[in-house]
Structure formats: structure tokens, C-alpha cells
XYZ file of C-alpha atoms in Angstrom:
328
model
C 0.011 0.016 -0.042
C 0.948 3.617 -0.461
C 0.813 5.870 2.633
C -0.596 9.403 2.438
C -0.627 11.944 5.340
C -2.636 15.180 5.232
C -2.431 18.281 7.362
C -5.890 19.714 7.024
C -8.143 19.507 10.132
C -11.356 20.165 8.071
C -13.635 17.156 8.525
C -15.687 17.869 5.369
C -12.633 17.971 3.196
C -11.010 14.919 4.817
C -14.081 12.802 4.304
C -14.503 14.083 0.723
C -10.815 13.306 -0.113
C -11.318 9.846 1.315
C -14.405 9.237 -0.848
C -12.649 10.563 -3.975
C -9.592 8.313 -3.472
C -11.972 5.398 -2.959
C -14.057 6.181 -6.077
C -11.055 6.748 -8.315
C -8.689 3.955 -7.103
C -7.128 2.741 -10.369
C -7.291 -0.936 -11.423
C -4.222 -2.752 -10.252
C -3.290 -0.068 -7.686
C -1.886 -1.495 -4.426
C -4.187 0.743 -2.303
C -3.775 3.607 0.086
C -3.115 3.910 3.803
C -4.086 7.342 5.064
C -3.390 9.153 8.251
C -5.371 12.324 9.144
C -6.925 14.338 11.905
C -10.030 16.434 12.306
C -10.542 19.561 14.425
C -13.344 19.288 17.074
C -16.350 17.810 15.298
C -18.884 15.023 15.347
C -18.838 12.351 12.692
C -22.088 10.367 12.299
C -22.540 6.943 10.671
C -24.116 6.580 7.276
C -27.349 5.041 8.519
C -27.929 7.171 11.607
C -30.513 9.836 12.405
C -28.250 12.759 13.170
C -30.633 14.663 15.427
C -30.902 11.529 17.643
C -27.111 11.181 17.933
C -25.848 14.633 18.811
C -26.486 17.117 21.692
C -27.898 19.968 19.621
C -27.400 22.579 22.421
C -23.669 21.671 22.855
C -23.125 21.474 19.086
C -24.665 24.925 18.561
C -22.855 26.535 21.567
C -19.449 25.181 20.495
C -20.160 25.706 16.859
C -19.004 22.099 16.050
C -19.220 20.794 12.567
C -21.450 17.690 12.215
C -20.535 15.581 9.125
C -21.966 12.296 7.999
C -19.450 9.677 6.630
C -20.215 7.010 3.975
C -19.703 3.995 6.246
C -21.936 2.481 8.825
C -21.360 2.351 12.621
C -21.985 4.870 15.371
C -21.407 8.600 15.954
C -17.986 9.629 17.197
C -16.472 12.828 18.536
C -13.132 13.954 16.935
C -10.546 16.409 17.984
C -6.792 16.603 17.564
C -6.467 14.116 20.388
C -7.608 11.568 17.716
C -5.465 10.017 14.972
C -7.588 8.689 12.188
C -6.483 6.043 9.706
C -8.010 4.734 6.465
C -7.313 1.725 4.246
C -8.553 1.919 0.663
C -7.952 -1.078 -1.651
C -9.517 -3.494 -4.146
C -11.576 -6.188 -2.524
C -10.122 -8.944 -4.749
C -13.304 -11.074 -4.502
C -14.203 -10.404 -0.888
C -17.940 -9.844 -0.419
C -18.215 -9.250 3.369
C -16.769 -6.733 5.689
C -13.605 -8.005 7.424
C -12.416 -5.836 10.274
C -9.594 -8.115 11.349
C -7.709 -7.706 8.104
C -7.132 -4.007 8.851
C -7.094 -3.894 12.682
C -4.437 -6.560 13.098
C -1.625 -4.428 11.678
C -2.931 -1.431 13.706
C -2.617 -3.561 16.862
C 0.889 -4.644 15.810
C 1.831 -0.916 15.485
C 0.497 -0.204 18.940
C 2.510 -3.063 20.274
C 5.700 -1.330 19.116
C 4.841 1.402 21.602
C 4.125 -1.021 24.374
C 0.318 -1.042 24.128
C -1.140 -4.457 24.569
C -4.071 -3.991 22.211
C -6.609 -6.574 20.909
C -9.541 -6.610 18.643
C -12.856 -6.557 20.578
C -16.417 -7.143 19.382
C -17.179 -6.388 15.764
C -15.068 -3.297 15.134
C -13.256 -2.065 18.231
C -9.768 -2.241 19.549
C -9.201 -2.384 23.375
C -6.355 -1.977 25.830
C -6.742 -2.834 29.449
C -10.405 -3.719 28.874
C -11.176 -0.221 27.565
C -11.936 0.886 23.956
C -9.052 2.851 22.338
C -10.301 2.644 18.715
C -13.504 2.138 16.683
C -13.789 1.491 12.963
C -16.156 1.641 10.058
C -16.051 -0.303 6.722
C -17.752 -0.353 3.318
C -17.571 -2.640 0.381
C -18.762 -1.265 -2.897
C -18.187 -2.152 -6.553
C -15.157 -4.336 -5.809
C -13.388 -1.867 -3.504
C -13.032 -1.596 0.320
C -12.839 1.473 2.539
C -11.966 0.785 6.075
C -11.365 3.720 8.448
C -11.080 4.162 12.245
C -10.054 6.566 14.933
C -7.322 6.059 17.529
C -8.004 7.777 20.805
C -4.698 9.200 21.904
C -5.483 12.155 24.168
C -9.174 12.875 23.621
C -11.083 15.327 25.829
C -13.659 12.866 27.162
C -15.753 15.587 28.858
C -16.387 17.152 25.480
C -17.033 13.716 23.919
C -19.642 12.968 26.542
C -21.336 16.328 26.053
C -21.311 16.264 22.229
C -23.019 12.814 21.874
C -26.295 11.367 22.883
C -24.983 7.968 23.952
C -27.349 5.067 23.710
C -27.950 3.887 27.235
C -28.954 0.362 26.042
C -25.632 0.054 24.194
C -23.692 1.023 27.342
C -25.646 -1.525 29.365
C -24.933 -4.239 26.895
C -21.252 -3.670 27.458
C -21.575 -3.768 31.232
C -20.408 -0.275 32.008
C -21.991 2.674 33.753
C -20.566 5.480 31.750
C -18.636 6.410 28.605
C -15.587 7.325 30.619
C -15.377 3.891 32.177
C -15.658 2.220 28.778
C -13.145 4.218 26.727
C -9.484 5.035 27.267
C -6.750 7.128 25.789
C -3.764 5.289 24.205
C -1.523 7.758 26.031
C -2.574 5.945 29.250
C -1.091 2.682 27.919
C 1.894 3.534 25.744
C 5.570 3.302 26.818
C 7.073 6.386 28.410
C 8.452 8.709 25.904
C 6.029 7.715 23.188
C 4.176 10.361 21.193
C 1.940 10.767 18.199
C 4.970 10.942 15.883
C 6.200 7.596 17.054
C 2.743 6.092 16.616
C 2.569 7.541 13.089
C 5.885 5.941 12.222
C 4.783 2.608 13.630
C 1.462 2.665 11.741
C 3.173 3.423 8.489
C 5.771 0.702 9.089
C 3.071 -1.950 9.638
C 0.357 -0.765 7.288
C 2.010 0.567 4.111
C 4.986 -0.253 1.975
C 5.787 2.976 0.096
C 4.981 6.677 0.090
C 2.287 7.983 -2.211
C 0.825 11.272 -3.446
C -2.518 12.635 -4.400
C -2.823 14.274 -7.840
C -3.916 17.925 -8.007
C -7.074 16.758 -9.815
C -7.954 14.516 -6.842
C -7.494 17.375 -4.435
C -9.621 19.712 -6.582
C -12.368 17.073 -6.773
C -12.249 16.670 -3.049
C -12.661 20.450 -2.656
C -15.725 20.320 -4.905
C -17.232 17.251 -3.143
C -16.732 18.835 0.287
C -18.739 21.890 -0.819
C -21.475 20.020 -2.651
C -21.949 17.115 -0.273
C -20.115 17.105 3.125
C -20.952 20.737 4.012
C -24.647 20.368 3.005
C -27.489 19.968 5.573
C -29.268 17.448 3.347
C -26.344 15.069 3.573
C -25.450 15.621 7.189
C -28.909 15.752 8.644
C -31.558 15.171 5.964
C -35.252 15.148 6.339
C -36.758 12.101 8.130
C -40.049 10.956 6.549
C -43.176 10.834 8.687
C -43.859 7.331 10.044
C -46.762 5.475 11.443
C -44.708 2.512 12.717
C -41.431 2.483 14.552
C -39.479 -0.297 16.185
C -35.925 -0.682 17.282
C -33.726 -3.622 18.468
C -30.118 -4.125 19.478
C -28.410 -7.213 18.134
C -24.923 -8.547 18.816
C -23.683 -6.989 15.582
C -25.511 -3.595 15.861
C -28.702 -1.654 16.399
C -31.437 -1.466 13.807
C -34.390 0.902 13.869
C -37.216 0.494 11.259
C -39.439 3.446 10.491
C -42.485 2.845 8.189
C -45.129 5.145 6.828
C -47.966 2.863 6.084
C -50.939 4.077 4.060
C -53.955 2.004 2.976
C -52.169 -1.176 4.091
C -49.075 -0.480 1.933
C -45.632 0.920 2.842
C -45.512 4.386 1.417
C -42.057 5.154 2.714
C -39.362 3.226 4.662
C -36.313 4.397 6.553
C -33.789 1.981 8.114
C -31.465 3.476 10.724
C -28.750 2.263 13.051
C -25.004 1.615 13.591
C -24.897 -1.630 11.511
C -22.609 -2.323 8.602
C -23.905 -3.237 5.195
C -22.428 -5.808 2.829
C -24.674 -4.764 -0.157
C -22.918 -2.846 -2.879
C -25.432 0.019 -3.034
C -26.177 0.156 0.679
C -29.306 0.064 2.797
C -31.105 2.377 0.399
C -31.452 -0.560 -1.937
C -33.545 -2.405 0.653
C -35.540 0.709 1.518
C -36.501 1.123 -2.156
C -37.349 -2.602 -2.332
C -39.909 -2.314 0.504
C -41.529 0.959 -0.612
C -44.926 0.325 -2.225
C -45.420 -3.287 -1.017
C -48.145 -4.557 1.276
C -47.562 -4.267 5.009
C -49.443 -7.538 5.646
C -46.771 -9.688 7.514
C -46.849 -12.702 5.261
C -46.456 -10.541 2.096
C -43.722 -8.527 3.691
C -41.902 -11.607 4.847
C -42.016 -13.077 1.314
C -40.321 -9.973 -0.081
C -37.687 -9.982 2.722
C -36.745 -13.550 2.116
C -36.076 -12.834 -1.526
C -34.049 -9.773 -0.542
C -31.361 -11.831 1.270
C -31.071 -9.852 4.555
C -27.462 -10.875 5.245
C -26.440 -8.578 2.300
C -27.722 -5.590 4.206
C -26.870 -6.361 7.836
C -23.397 -7.831 8.271
C -23.299 -10.600 10.826
C -27.065 -11.052 11.053
C -29.197 -14.199 11.204
C -31.419 -13.658 8.109
C -34.425 -15.386 9.665
C -34.221 -13.318 12.785
C -34.102 -10.116 10.775
C -36.981 -11.172 8.513
C -39.116 -11.649 11.589
C -38.080 -8.356 13.082
C -39.078 -6.493 9.961
C -42.197 -8.424 9.113
C -43.970 -8.785 12.456
C -46.116 -5.850 13.646
């Protein structure tokens, strides 16, 4: 892989650049390993309802950017106490998200600094029983984007204030607060370590050679940042009215289903949560599939069986998901 490091702290530009590099990855290219940071901001997952995830009063008072990324997973708070990493490469036939492929070399880099880190759950890295990194991943059109954040010296008080943390999610992990669940890498690394040493270790384990981004790529990222990542419609978006709403937490993520049912048929459908999707075109594909069909459970279940639910919810039991969607 080629490694790229960027100095901008603008979350809209950084996410736009990541997307442009993903979309334009040439055939036969060995892939990119990116290291980057954002200024104070909140980054929400592709399938989340932003207004449910952020503390609007704090966001307004602190004038924090809120930006939606193109991968699933949950909302995160970023500041310069975070170091973010991205892997962009061809999938080479892989059809399911695979977090271990990318998190193992990250753990190896942390070990160089004396941090005994291990992969935990579906997409986290832990040290001393506390989360020090979370990741998101997307497969689309034969390419993979995997990105994550490393908590080095994050201001946890601001993190707690910025996000509306799901109490059910915290209970499922057996902790009473965000602060007892997460930790900074600086609490675990060897004395004398710093972010420069971590950067060197990550490049050593995750990339083989330096790379560069063409001026045309940077210009396209500027355009995309303005036209997408700084737009309210992308970052918040209007939620349709709904007559039916249900939500459930599974081992692999939370799913919330919102349906607007009129005359016995689904007029509109919105599927929200912090799950990851294996389908090439994302969860919108399933939403479009359900719009217009009968809400009668047997008819809905028939459609869902044909839709192959495991494509849309990575790690799910398709029969369980079909029942969750179909039953009133």
C-alpha cells in the first residue's frame, strides 16, 4: 500500500478526499493507507438519524461541525487528540466486511509502543479492557474502505457532552458511563512515546511505500466537500413521517425501522442504526425494495426472504431479521 498523510483538520474535506480516493482507485493499484486528523467535530454513521445522535445545544454553543461519513457504525467525537486512519484497496473477490484484516496491523503498530491492544467485538480495539479505537467499513463495486479513529489524548468531557450515547448500548457492554468504557492510548503506551512515534509505527506496519494525491484529486475533493459534506441534506437530511417505529439491538449492531403505512401499503421506509452493510449500493437498496409493497406480515416476509437480509446487515441471522421487519 501507499501511505498518504494530510495536514488539514477540516472534517468535510477529509471525508471528501477519502471518498474521491476510494471512487478513483485505479485498477491494479496497491491501495492507500491514510493518516489524518479532524478539528473538534462530530462524525455520524451513514445510517444514523443525526438529530438523535448529537447534543444539539452543545453542538450549537461550541459551533462544532457535524458531518456524515459514507460507512456504517456509530457517531464519534473527533478532535486533535484523535489520529484517524483509512485503508482503501481493491476487494479482490471479498464480499463481506472483514475488520480483522485491517485492525491486526494497527494492533501490531500499537505493540511497538508497548500497548497491549486486541480486537474486541465487531469493530473495536481495546487495551486494558477499555476501547481505544473504533472502525467503520464499506464494500462497494469491488473496493473496500476501512477507516477508524485512535483515541490518543481525547477530551472525554467534550466527547460525553457532544454525543447522545445510547444507554442500551452501554448496558450491553456492562459499563456505567462512557468514561469507564473508553481510554486514551497515552494511558497505555511506553514512556516517551508520542503521536509521531505512533505515526511511524502505523506506516511501518500498514504501508509499503509513500504515495501522493494528484492535483485533480485534491480539486475534486474540494468540490465534493462543498457540494456534499458541507450540505445540511447530507449531514442531517429530512426524516419521513412514520406510522410505525421499532428498534432492536443485536450482537452486531442496532437497527431501527420506520415505516409510513398508508392503505395497508408501505408508502415510505427508513432503516437506521449503527450496523454495517455488505450490499454494494447500501441500505437504500432495501428501503426502495420495501416501498410500495403490502404491510401484511406474510407478504412482507416473502419480499424480505427474496431480498437476502445478510447482504444488508453484516453478521445477522437472516431469519431473525426477517421476523423483526415483518412482524407488527
